[in-house]
C-alpha cells in the first residue's frame, strides 16, 4: 500500500512538473510566441527560408518560428486539411489562385488593420492582394511573363529578334514556321494552347480579359478563344510546334522537360522568376524578350509571385506581423533570398535586390522593371473555382490538339462548363 | 464457467486495440462521411445541410461519368489479366528445381514496392516519349513509337501493365493452392489418359477455384480503388483518359474544396463495389468448387 502511495505521488509530481513546463511556453509576453510559417517551394527555397528564419529568431529572441514546407502539389491539400482541423498556420504563403477561397471562408486577417507599414509598397501591386476592397495578402514580389529564347539557335536559323520590341502574334507564328523550315528536327515554339497565362496575354492584346472583375463569369469572347485554339492547331499541323503527345507530356511543374530545355525549340514562355532555373536546366545561355502581342491595349501584366497572409485565428498577432515585415522588408532577408519570391514591390528592397544580384538576377530585375513601365491593369483576383477551370482549359486544349473536337466545338464546351463552375462558385 | 469467461475476456483484451481502431478510425470516419455526403462542406468552414443535392449534381457531372468509364475499363482489363498472369507464374514456380525459393522471392519483390510513388515515377520514365521502352523500340527499327503515357489512346494500358506487374500476392495464394492439390488426382487423371493440358483444365483449375474466387473479389475491389498510378504518373490525363474514380474524388475533395460532393462520390462507389462483389458471390456457386463438398458443381 505504501509503495502504491509513493508511486502515485511521484507520478503526480512528474505530471505537475511537465505541465509547468508546458504552460511556460504559452504564458510569454504578448509580443512573443510560437508561430508557424508555411510555404511551398523547391529545396533551394526551403534552405534559404530556413536561413532567414534563423536570422529572424536571433533578432527577435522572444519569438520561435516553426517552419512547415512542401512542394506545390501537396501544399494546398495540406493547408486545407490543417485549416479544417483548426490548426491553420499563423503565417501562410498564399497564391492568387487560392486567395479568394481562403478569404471567402473567413480564415485570413485584414492586413490594413495591423501594424504592418503598407506605405512602402507599390500601390497597384498591393491591390492584387485585395478581395472585395480589403487587403488580405501582401505580394512577396512580382513576376512577368517573358519570352525565353536561345540566341544561338536563332542565329543558326539565320533569324533575329529585338527583345525590347514585341512581335505581333502573327509575326511570332511566321517566325516559328521559318525556324522549323530552316533547322532540321526543331520546332519553332513550344505549344501553349493549354496555358491560361499565355491565353490571358492573347486576350488582353485584343482588349479583353479572361475572368470578369467580379470573378463570376468569363470575360473573354468566344471568338477569341476559338482563334487561340486555331492559332496553335495550325502551327502544330505545320510542324512548327511539337506534336500533341509531346505537348501533353508537359504538365505544370515539369519545366525540365520543356522543348527549350531539350533544345527542341528556341522559344518558350515562362515567368520571369523561372529564368535562373531554366538556364541551369538548359545548361546554356538563354535570353528574355517581351512576349508577342504587345500593343496599345497594354496586354502585359505583373503577377504577384506569391503572397504572405496571416491567419485570422492567430494567437500571436504581433509576432506574425513582425515576421511578415521581416520577410518582406529586411535587407538581411533579401541578401539570402535574392529574387526567389519575385522582384520586390518595395522600391528600396528592389534596389537591394539589384545591388547583390548576379548576372542572371540582374537580367530578371531589369526585365521586370521594363514590363512595369509597359504593363496595363493588374489581373483581378481569381475566382474560387479557378483551379478547376485551369484543369478544364488544359483538358480542352488537349482535345483540340489531339483533334478529338474542332476549335469551335471545344470553345462552346469550355464556355458551358466554365460558366456553370463559376456560377457554383 | 469462470474459466470460459476469463478466456473470452482475455480474447477481448487482445482484440481491444484493433476494436478501438475499427470503431474510431474506420467506422467513425465512415459514418461521418455518410453525413458529409448530405452537406456542403469546403473543408474549412463547417458543413451545412444540403439534402440530396450532391447526389443530384453527380448525374449532370460529365467528369463523373468519364471517371466511372475509365475505372470500369481499368477493372475489366486489369483484373482478369492479372489473375491469368499470376496463375501462370505460380504454375512456373511450383516446380522442384534448385533455388526455387530465391526465384519466388524475386518474383514477389515488385508487389512489395509496386504501389510506391518511386515505382510510379520509374514507370513514367520507362514509358514516356523518350523513355527506355521507346529507345528499345527505336533500336529495333520502329521509327515513330507512340508516346505511351502522354497518348490518350494508350495511357491507361500503361497503368494496367503496372498493375499486372504487381502480381505477387495473388501468386503466393495460387502457389499455396497448387501445393494443396493432392498428387493422387493427377495420377488418377493420367491413368484415365489425360494429357498435361487436360490435367490443367480438369484437375488444377477446378481445384483452384476457391483461390481464383478470392483473388477475383479482392482484385476487383482493389482495382476500383486505384489511385496512386493515375495521381503520380498521368495526373488523370491526357484528356482525362486516366481520370480514375478515386482520383477524381480526391480532386473534388482536396483540390476543388467540394468535400461533401467527394463524400457523396465515395458512397456511390461503395454501392457500385458492393454490387460487383455481390454479383461475384452470386455466381460463385456455379463455378467455385470447394473440396469436401458433394459432387462439386
XYZ file of C-alpha atoms in Angstrom:
722
model
C 0.000 0.000 0.000
C 2.788 2.344 0.942
C 4.559 1.596 -2.293
C 1.434 2.393 -4.224
C 1.127 5.774 -2.496
C 4.716 6.657 -3.310
C 4.100 5.676 -6.881
C 1.025 7.873 -7.174
C 2.738 10.814 -5.509
C 5.770 10.609 -7.743
C 3.579 10.243 -10.821
C 1.610 13.306 -9.806
C 4.716 15.372 -9.221
C 6.110 14.398 -12.605
C 2.828 15.457 -14.170
C 2.968 18.756 -12.319
C 6.489 19.466 -13.486
C 5.567 18.589 -17.031
C 2.518 20.810 -17.036
C 4.554 23.645 -15.578
C 6.991 23.315 -18.463
C 4.100 23.283 -20.872
C 2.498 26.428 -19.552
C 5.773 28.305 -19.648
C 5.623 28.333 -23.428
C 2.181 29.862 -23.657
C 2.479 32.466 -20.942
C 5.116 34.542 -22.682
C 4.722 38.269 -23.317
C 2.200 39.372 -25.906
C 4.962 40.317 -28.315
C 6.494 36.887 -28.399
C 5.132 33.467 -29.066
C 5.416 30.392 -31.087
C 4.351 30.860 -34.696
C 4.031 28.516 -37.603
C 5.208 29.579 -41.041
C 4.111 27.534 -44.036
C 5.363 27.738 -47.605
C 5.703 25.696 -50.767
C 8.741 25.580 -52.980
C 11.862 23.849 -54.166
C 14.582 22.573 -51.844
C 16.525 25.718 -52.710
C 13.784 27.988 -51.425
C 13.389 25.889 -48.320
C 17.089 26.161 -47.486
C 17.063 29.915 -47.969
C 13.878 30.418 -45.991
C 15.182 28.308 -43.124
C 18.252 30.519 -43.004
C 16.105 33.662 -42.937
C 14.052 32.219 -40.071
C 17.230 31.644 -38.047
C 18.245 35.277 -38.603
C 14.811 36.428 -37.578
C 14.828 34.377 -34.392
C 18.237 35.762 -33.500
C 16.939 39.311 -33.864
C 13.694 38.511 -32.019
C 14.610 36.221 -29.138
C 11.054 36.082 -27.782
C 9.658 34.547 -30.983
C 10.044 30.990 -32.130
C 9.142 30.086 -35.698
C 8.127 26.547 -36.632
C 8.616 26.004 -40.349
C 6.331 23.825 -42.465
C 7.051 23.272 -46.117
C 6.190 21.012 -49.030
C 6.132 21.084 -52.824
C 3.363 22.909 -54.689
C 1.423 19.699 -55.365
C 0.810 18.676 -51.785
C 0.649 22.173 -50.364
C -2.996 23.019 -50.953
C -4.446 19.766 -49.699
C -2.213 20.019 -46.641
C -3.201 23.609 -45.949
C -6.915 22.993 -46.406
C -6.848 19.899 -44.191
C -4.937 21.712 -41.495
C -7.224 24.709 -41.694
C -10.285 22.486 -41.495
C -8.803 20.764 -38.464
C -8.459 24.098 -36.674
C -4.680 24.118 -36.997
C -4.142 26.870 -39.549
C -0.537 28.153 -39.661
C -0.044 31.717 -38.410
C 1.784 32.964 -41.477
C 0.877 31.464 -44.834
C 2.420 31.685 -48.269
C -0.603 32.325 -50.469
C -1.283 32.193 -54.201
C -3.571 34.198 -56.461
C -5.402 31.012 -57.432
C -6.478 30.246 -53.851
C -6.646 33.651 -52.165
C -10.355 34.180 -52.733
C -11.098 30.677 -51.408
C -9.459 31.413 -48.091
C -10.890 34.912 -47.816
C -14.406 33.711 -48.553
C -14.107 31.222 -45.700
C -13.081 33.934 -43.269
C -9.691 32.457 -42.476
C -7.401 35.407 -43.245
C -6.742 38.633 -41.360
C -7.434 42.067 -42.784
C -3.877 43.341 -43.035
C -4.777 47.012 -43.217
C -5.732 46.708 -39.535
C -2.273 45.602 -38.435
C 0.974 47.308 -37.586
C 2.498 46.404 -40.941
C 3.557 49.586 -42.714
C 1.821 49.469 -46.088
C 3.035 52.823 -47.399
C 6.328 51.391 -48.674
C 4.710 49.179 -51.314
C 3.760 49.930 -54.863
C 0.009 50.662 -54.763
C -1.186 48.821 -57.836
C 0.786 45.691 -56.934
C -0.522 45.823 -53.383
C -4.051 45.947 -54.780
C -3.628 42.433 -56.166
C -3.886 41.246 -52.553
C -7.312 42.802 -52.100
C -10.575 40.891 -52.197
C -13.770 42.942 -52.145
C -11.815 46.027 -51.176
C -9.969 44.574 -48.194
C -6.295 43.642 -48.075
C -5.751 40.004 -47.127
C -2.353 39.328 -48.654
C 0.838 41.208 -49.442
C 2.744 40.215 -52.580
C 6.240 38.893 -51.838
C 7.224 40.272 -55.196
C 6.116 40.308 -58.788
C 6.843 38.281 -61.905
C 6.127 38.981 -65.514
C 5.569 36.571 -68.360
C 8.559 36.554 -70.663
C 9.518 35.011 -73.957
C 12.611 32.920 -73.192
C 14.810 32.323 -76.216
C 18.035 30.668 -77.207
C 20.077 33.245 -79.177
C 22.451 30.661 -80.641
C 19.614 28.601 -82.104
C 18.105 31.720 -83.677
C 21.488 32.558 -85.167
C 21.768 29.095 -86.649
C 18.362 29.553 -88.257
C 19.502 32.904 -89.638
C 16.838 34.947 -87.855
C 16.940 37.506 -85.075
C 14.515 39.303 -82.798
C 14.538 42.566 -80.881
C 13.911 41.660 -77.218
C 12.531 45.119 -76.456
C 10.180 45.380 -79.403
C 7.370 42.830 -79.197
C 6.218 40.876 -82.236
C 2.547 40.557 -83.082
C 1.094 37.084 -82.589
C 1.059 36.611 -86.380
C 4.701 37.607 -86.674
C 5.539 35.152 -83.915
C 3.747 32.371 -85.822
C 5.541 33.051 -89.085
C 8.891 33.250 -87.292
C 8.168 29.838 -85.757
C 7.346 28.483 -89.212
C 10.577 29.871 -90.670
C 12.681 28.311 -87.920
C 11.007 24.948 -88.427
C 11.876 25.072 -92.138
C 15.480 26.180 -91.569
C 16.513 23.903 -88.711
C 16.101 20.139 -89.030
C 14.368 18.361 -86.131
C 13.486 21.639 -84.481
C 10.121 23.144 -83.684
C 9.630 26.886 -83.876
C 7.950 27.164 -80.485
C 6.520 25.226 -77.596
C 2.734 24.827 -77.869
C 0.948 26.996 -75.298
C -2.664 26.266 -76.212
C -3.397 24.968 -72.700
C -1.723 27.762 -70.759
C -4.106 30.176 -69.107
C -1.367 32.782 -68.583
C -0.494 32.986 -72.256
C -4.145 32.958 -73.227
C -4.605 35.885 -70.854
C -1.912 37.828 -72.734
C -3.554 36.962 -76.048
C -6.981 38.068 -74.823
C -5.607 41.305 -73.381
C -3.840 42.132 -76.645
C -7.344 42.121 -78.133
C -8.594 44.377 -75.369
C -10.267 41.533 -73.458
C -9.669 39.785 -70.141
C -10.111 36.148 -69.130
C -12.236 36.482 -65.974
C -14.619 39.318 -65.213
C -13.770 41.804 -62.476
C -16.256 40.275 -60.007
C -14.925 36.769 -60.811
C -18.411 35.494 -61.557
C -18.146 34.985 -65.297
C -15.806 34.691 -68.262
C -14.962 37.971 -69.918
C -13.058 36.516 -72.853
C -15.152 36.289 -76.035
C -15.902 33.011 -77.731
C -14.272 34.122 -80.959
C -11.013 34.959 -79.181
C -10.853 31.531 -77.572
C -11.612 29.834 -80.909
C -8.898 31.939 -82.593
C -6.484 30.926 -79.853
C -7.123 27.207 -80.374
C -6.927 27.625 -84.167
C -3.648 29.515 -83.844
C -1.895 26.643 -82.056
C -3.604 23.901 -84.041
C -2.395 25.435 -87.304
C 1.165 25.750 -86.007
C 1.047 22.161 -84.803
C -0.199 20.954 -88.203
C 2.672 22.742 -89.899
C 5.172 21.103 -87.597
C 6.051 24.453 -86.041
C 5.136 23.171 -82.572
C 5.779 19.705 -81.126
C 3.053 17.102 -81.752
C 0.127 16.759 -79.355
C 1.574 13.916 -77.283
C 4.794 15.881 -76.708
C 2.751 18.861 -75.540
C 0.578 16.614 -73.367
C 3.647 15.276 -71.581
C 4.474 18.758 -70.291
C 2.304 19.046 -67.226
C 2.513 22.086 -64.985
C 5.597 21.613 -62.921
C 7.725 19.768 -65.432
C 9.687 22.669 -66.867
C 12.742 20.440 -67.110
C 11.073 18.603 -69.998
C 10.157 21.711 -71.976
C 11.337 21.970 -75.604
C 13.637 24.927 -74.977
C 15.492 22.974 -72.289
C 15.773 19.939 -74.565
C 16.951 22.129 -77.474
C 13.882 21.071 -79.422
C 12.702 24.668 -79.828
C 14.308 28.097 -79.435
C 11.257 29.663 -77.750
C 9.237 29.146 -74.614
C 7.041 31.384 -72.461
C 7.536 31.331 -68.711
C 7.508 33.522 -65.618
C 10.490 35.793 -65.146
C 11.423 34.202 -61.800
C 11.892 30.866 -63.578
C 14.716 32.283 -65.684
C 17.573 31.221 -63.394
C 16.228 27.695 -63.045
C 15.653 27.402 -66.790
C 19.203 28.448 -67.609
C 20.525 25.882 -65.172
C 18.313 23.162 -66.606
C 19.168 24.078 -70.193
C 22.830 24.446 -69.252
C 23.367 27.244 -71.753
C 22.789 30.973 -72.150
C 19.161 31.987 -72.643
C 17.672 35.441 -73.053
C 14.496 37.264 -72.137
C 12.298 39.109 -74.607
C 8.898 40.771 -74.407
C 6.177 38.220 -75.295
C 4.245 38.552 -78.549
C 1.181 40.748 -78.801
C 2.377 43.892 -77.026
C 0.319 46.775 -78.401
C -1.733 49.826 -77.449
C -4.075 47.601 -75.427
C -1.285 47.105 -72.875
C -1.629 43.352 -72.507
C 1.365 42.909 -70.239
C 0.793 42.499 -66.555
C 2.725 41.879 -63.384
C 1.687 38.870 -61.411
C 2.262 38.644 -57.682
C 4.679 35.709 -57.461
C 3.045 34.766 -54.180
C 1.805 36.487 -51.059
C 2.169 36.440 -47.314
C -1.082 36.177 -45.383
C -1.776 35.978 -41.669
C -4.406 33.681 -40.181
C -7.325 35.452 -38.570
C -7.198 32.967 -35.710
C -3.533 33.517 -34.898
C -2.709 33.630 -31.197
C 0.438 35.661 -31.810
C -0.723 38.520 -33.945
C 2.197 40.806 -33.180
C 4.817 38.144 -33.733
C 3.221 37.200 -37.038
C 3.196 40.821 -38.154
C 6.846 41.103 -37.245
C 7.741 38.010 -39.208
C 5.853 39.155 -42.303
C 7.507 42.578 -42.186
C 10.891 40.938 -41.769
C 10.362 38.583 -44.701
C 9.201 41.442 -46.906
C 11.491 44.291 -45.950
C 14.617 43.143 -44.159
C 17.831 43.714 -46.101
C 19.309 40.649 -44.390
C 16.464 38.524 -45.685
C 16.911 39.921 -49.202
C 20.586 39.030 -49.157
C 19.680 35.397 -48.581
C 16.552 35.123 -50.715
C 17.585 37.124 -53.786
C 14.648 37.207 -56.207
C 13.384 33.733 -55.383
C 9.990 35.092 -54.281
C 9.880 37.620 -57.105
C 11.058 41.180 -57.617
C 10.025 43.152 -54.537
C 7.245 45.741 -54.658
C 9.110 47.797 -52.052
C 11.388 50.045 -54.098
C 14.184 50.160 -51.522
C 14.181 46.365 -51.253
C 14.170 46.133 -55.029
C 17.284 48.287 -55.058
C 18.937 45.984 -52.556
C 17.987 43.019 -54.705
C 19.621 44.692 -57.665
C 22.779 45.508 -55.733
C 23.537 41.988 -54.592
C 22.240 40.228 -57.690
C 24.267 38.009 -60.006
C 24.057 38.475 -63.772
C 21.008 36.283 -64.193
C 19.109 38.035 -61.391
C 20.077 41.416 -62.837
C 18.596 40.410 -66.158
C 15.375 39.355 -64.450
C 15.109 42.565 -62.423
C 15.711 44.797 -65.406
C 13.166 42.812 -67.405
C 10.556 43.227 -64.668
C 11.374 46.932 -64.451
C 10.833 47.166 -68.174
C 7.456 45.393 -68.008
C 6.413 47.552 -65.045
C 6.606 50.545 -67.377
C 4.596 48.862 -70.126
C 2.049 46.978 -68.022
C -1.677 47.582 -68.217
C -4.109 46.994 -65.367
C -3.375 44.212 -62.882
C -5.378 40.990 -63.144
C -8.366 40.635 -60.809
C -8.064 38.021 -58.049
C -9.014 34.577 -59.350
C -12.499 33.133 -58.751
C -12.817 30.337 -56.172
C -13.176 27.736 -58.911
C -10.022 28.924 -60.728
C -8.049 25.695 -60.334
C -10.997 23.695 -61.621
C -11.242 25.974 -64.675
C -7.492 25.788 -65.294
C -7.741 21.975 -65.355
C -10.659 22.333 -67.753
C -8.658 24.563 -70.104
C -5.747 22.093 -70.126
C -8.071 19.217 -70.982
C -9.970 21.194 -73.618
C -6.745 22.284 -75.314
C -5.592 18.658 -75.364
C -8.858 17.645 -77.019
C -8.240 20.241 -79.722
C -4.594 19.296 -80.266
C -5.390 15.582 -80.403
C -8.190 16.517 -82.854
C -10.982 14.995 -80.811
C -13.058 18.159 -81.297
C -12.897 21.208 -83.541
C -11.779 24.523 -82.010
C -15.321 25.889 -82.407
C -16.903 22.996 -80.577
C -14.186 22.996 -77.933
C -14.893 26.660 -77.255
C -18.602 26.005 -76.826
C -17.928 23.121 -74.460
C -15.460 25.154 -72.464
C -17.877 28.052 -72.097
C -20.745 25.845 -70.953
C -18.679 24.026 -68.350
C -16.711 27.017 -67.114
C -19.832 29.150 -66.775
C -21.544 26.535 -64.643
C -18.428 26.150 -62.468
C -18.252 29.920 -61.956
C -21.912 30.050 -61.043
C -21.494 27.366 -58.383
C -18.523 29.250 -57.008
C -17.707 -21.339 -16.271
C -15.318 -18.861 -14.710
C -12.590 -20.113 -16.939
C -14.628 -19.668 -20.064
C -15.438 -16.125 -19.076
C -11.831 -15.364 -18.296
C -10.827 -16.733 -21.620
C -13.269 -14.639 -23.565
C -12.261 -11.609 -21.518
C -8.667 -12.246 -22.487
C -9.725 -12.534 -26.100
C -11.468 -9.184 -25.961
C -8.446 -7.759 -24.224
C -6.260 -8.726 -27.137
C -8.875 -7.544 -29.618
C -9.237 -4.238 -27.867
C -6.605 -2.195 -29.745
C -7.948 -3.399 -33.049
C -11.549 -2.749 -31.991
C -10.677 0.802 -30.996
C -9.034 1.270 -34.380
C -12.088 -0.084 -36.148
C -14.576 1.973 -34.141
C -12.699 5.262 -34.058
C -10.589 5.322 -37.177
C -12.702 3.349 -39.635
C -16.310 3.219 -38.531
C -16.291 6.745 -37.102
C -14.902 8.303 -40.270
C -17.214 6.139 -42.323
C -20.334 7.350 -40.532
C -19.073 10.920 -40.669
C -18.518 10.727 -44.411
C -22.082 9.475 -44.851
C -23.236 12.580 -43.033
C -20.902 14.783 -45.102
C -22.381 13.417 -48.323
C -25.578 15.287 -47.477
C -23.843 18.581 -46.782
C -21.942 21.360 -48.450
C -18.530 21.155 -46.895
C -15.429 23.006 -48.089
C -13.001 21.549 -45.529
C -12.507 24.946 -43.910
C -15.856 26.253 -42.708
C -18.321 23.928 -41.009
C -20.620 21.760 -43.140
C -24.138 22.943 -43.952
C -27.021 20.592 -44.685
C -27.681 20.204 -48.391
C -30.053 17.243 -48.616
C -29.545 15.100 -51.699
C -28.234 17.938 -53.876
C -24.748 16.404 -54.068
C -26.188 13.195 -55.486
C -28.355 15.144 -57.904
C -25.426 17.100 -59.308
C -23.477 13.862 -59.750
C -25.848 12.891 -62.513
C -25.165 16.020 -64.522
C -21.393 15.899 -64.000
C -19.741 14.729 -67.206
C -16.444 14.023 -65.428
C -18.253 11.712 -63.016
C -19.317 9.575 -65.962
C -15.883 9.801 -67.556
C -14.175 8.688 -64.364
C -16.640 5.843 -63.971
C -16.000 4.659 -67.529
C -12.231 4.901 -67.120
C -12.324 2.948 -63.871
C -14.607 0.240 -65.277
C -12.279 -0.179 -68.249
C -9.362 -0.487 -65.870
C -11.154 -3.077 -63.722
C -12.362 -5.161 -66.642
C -8.963 -5.247 -68.342
C -6.555 -5.374 -65.425
C -8.256 -7.853 -63.074
C -8.506 -10.850 -65.455
C -5.057 -10.218 -66.948
C -3.527 -10.043 -63.512
C -5.251 -13.271 -62.486
C -4.054 -15.114 -65.565
C -0.525 -13.792 -65.248
C -0.192 -14.564 -61.549
C -1.550 -18.079 -62.091
C 0.938 -18.623 -64.891
C 3.867 -17.501 -62.781
C 2.636 -19.555 -59.826
C 2.499 -22.655 -62.045
C 6.055 -21.969 -63.222
C 7.290 -21.534 -59.690
C 5.560 -24.667 -58.475
C 8.417 -26.900 -59.527
C 11.094 -28.828 -57.786
C 14.234 -27.155 -59.033
C 17.259 -25.900 -57.169
C 16.950 -22.404 -55.740
C 13.196 -22.154 -56.334
C 12.808 -20.226 -53.084
C 15.041 -17.455 -54.411
C 13.028 -17.213 -57.620
C 9.827 -16.925 -55.610
C 11.252 -14.046 -53.625
C 12.470 -12.277 -56.742
C 9.073 -12.557 -58.383
C 7.368 -11.265 -55.274
C 9.510 -8.145 -54.902
C 7.598 -5.973 -57.421
C 4.486 -6.334 -55.267
C 6.280 -5.150 -52.179
C 7.411 -1.932 -53.811
C 4.787 -1.754 -56.535
C 2.352 0.713 -55.025
C 5.059 3.157 -54.032
C 5.479 6.557 -55.608
C 9.054 5.717 -56.568
C 7.963 2.850 -58.798
C 5.257 5.020 -60.335
C 7.879 7.581 -61.299
C 10.109 4.871 -62.706
C 7.177 3.613 -64.761
C 6.528 7.117 -66.023
C 10.132 7.372 -67.183
C 10.171 3.986 -68.878
C 7.014 4.687 -70.863
C 7.480 8.381 -71.594
C 8.081 9.802 -75.055
C 11.855 9.390 -74.821
C 11.718 6.605 -72.276
C 13.606 3.338 -72.096
C 10.823 1.403 -73.783
C 10.778 3.689 -76.820
C 14.560 3.629 -77.056
C 14.347 -0.142 -77.341
C 11.559 0.105 -79.929
C 13.579 2.615 -81.944
C 16.686 0.459 -81.816
C 14.773 -2.414 -83.376
C 13.572 -0.225 -86.189
C 10.296 1.363 -85.113
C 10.750 4.956 -86.242
C 7.833 6.658 -84.500
C 6.649 4.721 -81.471
C 3.662 6.178 -79.562
C 4.301 8.413 -76.564
C 2.517 5.866 -74.300
C 1.797 7.811 -71.076
C 1.026 11.063 -72.872
C -1.137 9.495 -75.551
C -4.820 9.291 -74.569
C -5.167 6.060 -76.541
C -2.517 4.156 -74.609
C -2.010 5.869 -71.253
C -4.448 3.690 -69.322
C -2.881 0.472 -70.621
C 0.490 1.564 -69.289
C -1.171 1.728 -65.881
C -2.823 -1.652 -66.446
C 0.611 -3.061 -67.187
C 1.925 -1.683 -63.922
C -0.912 -3.400 -62.110
C -0.167 -6.728 -63.809
C 3.476 -6.396 -62.845
C 2.378 -6.405 -59.193
C 1.058 -9.951 -59.323
C 2.885 -11.150 -56.189
C 0.165 -11.506 -53.555
C -2.134 -13.392 -55.951
C 0.810 -15.533 -56.975
C 1.500 -16.535 -53.367
C -2.112 -17.546 -52.860
C -2.164 -19.553 -56.091
C 1.117 -21.184 -55.157
C -0.318 -22.288 -51.830
C -3.388 -23.577 -53.652
C -1.313 -25.526 -56.159
C 0.658 -27.191 -53.389
C -2.553 -28.402 -51.761
C -3.770 -30.322 -54.782
C -3.065 -33.998 -53.987
C -0.858 -35.883 -56.435
C -3.363 -38.737 -56.392
C -5.762 -36.666 -58.506
C -3.151 -36.166 -61.214
C -2.222 -39.841 -61.068
C -5.827 -40.853 -61.449
C -6.258 -38.455 -64.369
C -3.102 -39.775 -66.015
C -4.387 -43.327 -65.724
C -7.607 -42.204 -67.402
C -5.473 -40.948 -70.290
C -5.492 -37.189 -69.631
C -2.559 -35.245 -71.042
C -0.977 -32.215 -69.320
C -3.461 -29.772 -70.829
C -6.435 -31.897 -69.835
C -4.998 -32.264 -66.355
C -4.720 -28.489 -66.041
C -8.272 -27.788 -67.136
C -9.940 -30.685 -65.350
C -7.903 -31.039 -62.184
C -5.816 -27.946 -61.473
C -8.317 -25.283 -62.437
C -11.365 -26.718 -60.599
C -9.257 -27.336 -57.502
C -8.046 -23.742 -57.605
C -11.463 -22.122 -57.994
C -11.688 -21.034 -54.318
C -8.388 -19.173 -54.717
C -9.436 -17.740 -58.065
C -12.645 -16.547 -56.492
C -10.826 -14.941 -53.563
C -8.316 -13.215 -55.829
C -11.059 -12.116 -58.196
C -13.106 -10.459 -55.456
C -10.131 -8.804 -53.762
C -8.627 -7.791 -57.096
C -11.876 -6.223 -58.262
C -12.300 -4.236 -55.071
C -8.688 -3.045 -55.192
C -8.901 -2.141 -58.864
C -11.927 0.063 -58.204
C -9.860 1.949 -55.673
C -6.892 2.590 -57.993
C -5.371 5.975 -57.247
C -1.581 6.305 -56.971
C -0.765 5.419 -60.567
C -3.160 7.961 -62.008
C -2.157 10.597 -59.481
C 1.593 10.272 -59.942
C 2.139 9.051 -63.487
C -0.524 10.764 -65.563
C -2.312 13.271 -63.286
C -5.532 11.870 -64.755
C -4.614 12.973 -68.264
C -4.203 13.230 -71.169
C -7.786 14.323 -71.902
C -8.925 12.652 -68.663
C -8.138 9.253 -70.155
C -6.786 8.069 -66.791
C -9.108 10.072 -64.544
C -9.865 7.226 -62.146
C -12.907 7.487 -59.927
C -10.953 7.827 -56.686
C -8.556 10.302 -58.281
C -11.485 12.481 -59.330
C -12.955 12.097 -55.855
C -9.654 13.276 -54.369
C -9.520 16.250 -56.720
C -13.072 17.281 -55.835
C -12.411 16.966 -52.123
C -8.919 18.296 -51.665
C -8.277 20.433 -54.733
C -11.660 21.950 -55.533
C -12.824 22.126 -51.893
C -16.020 20.127 -52.529
C -15.671 17.636 -49.688
C -19.422 17.000 -49.407
C -19.527 16.141 -53.091
C -16.488 13.887 -52.688
C -18.202 12.112 -49.776
C -21.260 11.542 -51.952
C -18.999 10.094 -54.635
C -17.452 7.719 -52.108
C -20.872 6.405 -51.134
C -21.787 5.824 -54.752
C -18.502 3.946 -55.144
C -19.320 1.836 -52.108
C -22.628 0.863 -53.695
C -21.008 0.078 -57.043
C -18.287 -2.077 -55.493
C -20.906 -3.760 -53.318
C -22.992 -4.617 -56.375
C -19.968 -6.052 -58.191
C -18.828 -8.094 -55.202
C -22.386 -9.290 -54.585
C -22.708 -10.330 -58.208
C -19.456 -12.303 -57.981
C -20.680 -14.055 -54.831
C -23.967 -14.951 -56.526
C -22.198 -16.514 -59.487
C -19.724 -18.306 -57.231
C -21.978 -21.253 -56.523
C -21.990 -22.093 -60.229
C -18.253 -22.280 -60.664
C -16.417 -22.345 -57.350
C -15.597 -25.838 -56.178
C -14.835 -26.439 -52.519
C -13.067 -29.643 -51.602
C -15.183 -31.911 -49.459
C -18.447 -30.712 -50.986
C -20.550 -33.447 -52.513
C -20.412 -33.660 -56.264
C -18.577 -30.414 -56.872
C -20.880 -28.363 -59.051
